[in-house]
C-alpha angles and dihedrals in degrees: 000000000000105000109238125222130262143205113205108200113196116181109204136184085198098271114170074233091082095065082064093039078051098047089050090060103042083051085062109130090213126074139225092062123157129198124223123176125179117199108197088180103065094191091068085059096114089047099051092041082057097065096042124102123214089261088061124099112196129200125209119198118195091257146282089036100144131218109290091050089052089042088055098049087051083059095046090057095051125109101171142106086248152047131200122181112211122180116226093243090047135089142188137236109234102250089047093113095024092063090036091060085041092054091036092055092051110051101024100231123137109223126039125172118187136208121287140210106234101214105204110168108307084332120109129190139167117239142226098046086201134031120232117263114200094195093051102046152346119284085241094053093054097056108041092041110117100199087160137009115273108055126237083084076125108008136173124166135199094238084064097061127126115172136167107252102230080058102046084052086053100045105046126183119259122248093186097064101094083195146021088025085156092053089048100053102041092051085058096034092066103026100127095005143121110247134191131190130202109208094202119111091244096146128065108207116186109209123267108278118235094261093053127133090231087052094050104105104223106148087193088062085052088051099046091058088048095052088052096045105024104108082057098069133080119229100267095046080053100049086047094046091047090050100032093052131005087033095054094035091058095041088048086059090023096223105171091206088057102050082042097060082039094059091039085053106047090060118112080021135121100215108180112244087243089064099049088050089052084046093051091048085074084091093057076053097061093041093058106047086035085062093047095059091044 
């Protein structure tokens, strides 16, 4: 097998986090492997400079981006066969792109993603709890359904992420989408494609911080993904994503519009109990941050 090339586009805000998501690509036990960082915050320049080697391209926007916008300039500067997305507070396991080719060669498909840690405190667990399976649901189904409790019951995240380069470039990821941008780009990413997935824990991914994008509660953001997949759900993905998201994003801000359209949209729906008490725990939500600002 002839290793193909590969662009690793890592979008960073200048967290001291980048120098380990670095180390864990250049500890890659394949070649032909190409660097791409995109900085959305310019006055960590010097920083993030400090921590590049001469192999590494960076990129700088003009600010404030956001993800999807960096994500997409990573994509623009590479000239390889391949493209790998990597957060800046995530990191790899050595054989992550090697078993990904290996996979890849085998079967012929064009985009693999493999299974994660899900590093939460001194907690560890192994997501996704269960692998994708084409001829059962919709890729969208899979992921937003809420079967328990805690989520990762289907999981796919962007630091997993092998895709052939000329589809990637196709594809795009969606600035406009204030929330679930990696949703988003991975429902489109594999609609009509062949996907593999490696079921090895390849991928470390930390936990969102407090001031992340994914955290922020905006109901609207939650709708807006569900006007734009919808149609791709079954009733029951629908009723958990509704709950899970756009229910308990508007009662932890306790926007009446918001548990208003929740309650108009989970009609004619099968939400998991599991889902409605996540959704519930909105409240808990509102409590919380209400007693903080006291």
């Amino acid at each position: 097998m002839t290793t193909p090339t590969v662009t690793v586009v890592i979008p960073t805000i200048g967290r001291p986090d980048l120098r380990r998501a670095l180390d864990s690509v250049r500890a890659q036990t394949v070649l032909g492997i190409s660097i791409v960082v995109v900085l959305d915050r310019p006055d960590e320049q010097k920083a993030v400079e400090s921590m590049l080697d001469g192999r590494d391209r960076l990129v700088v926007t003009d600010g404030a981006q956001g993800g999807a916008v960096a994500r997409n300039l990573g994509i623009d500067s590479a000239a390889t066969d391949y493209v790998a997305f990597l957060d800046d507070d995530d990191w790899w396991e050595p054989e992550k792109l090697q078993q990904q080719f290996e996979l890849l060669d085998v079967t012929g498909g064009s985009v693999c993603f493999t299974a994660v840690k899900f590093h939460d405190g001194e907690q560890t667990t192994i997501l996704p709890k269960e692998a994708f399976d084409p001829d059962r649901e919709s890729l969208a189904s899979y992921l937003v359904r809420r079967p328990g409790l805690r989520h990762g019951h289907g999981y796919l995240q962007s630091s997993t992420i092998l895709v052939d380069r000329d589809h990637a470039e196709r594809v795009r990821w969606d600035p406009s989408m204030a929330k679930h941008q990696d949703w988003d780009f991975v429902v489109r990413l594999l609609d009509g494609v062949d996907v593999q997935f490696c079921g090895a824990p390849l991928v470390h991914v930390q936990k969102d911080s407090a001031a992340s994008v994914s955290r922020t509660r905006n109901w609207r953001a939650s709708k807006q993904w569900l006007d734009q997949h919808g149609s791709k759900l079954d009733p029951h993905a629908y009723g958990d994503f509704v709950c899970s998201q756009v229910l308990r994003s508007a009662l932890a801000t306790m926007d009446r519009r918001g548990i208003t359209e929740a309650a108009r949209l989970t009609r004619h729906t099968r939400p998991s109990a599991a889902s409605m008490v996540v959704g519930l725990s909105g409240t808990a939500d509102y409590l919380r941050n209400r007693g903080r600002n006291v």
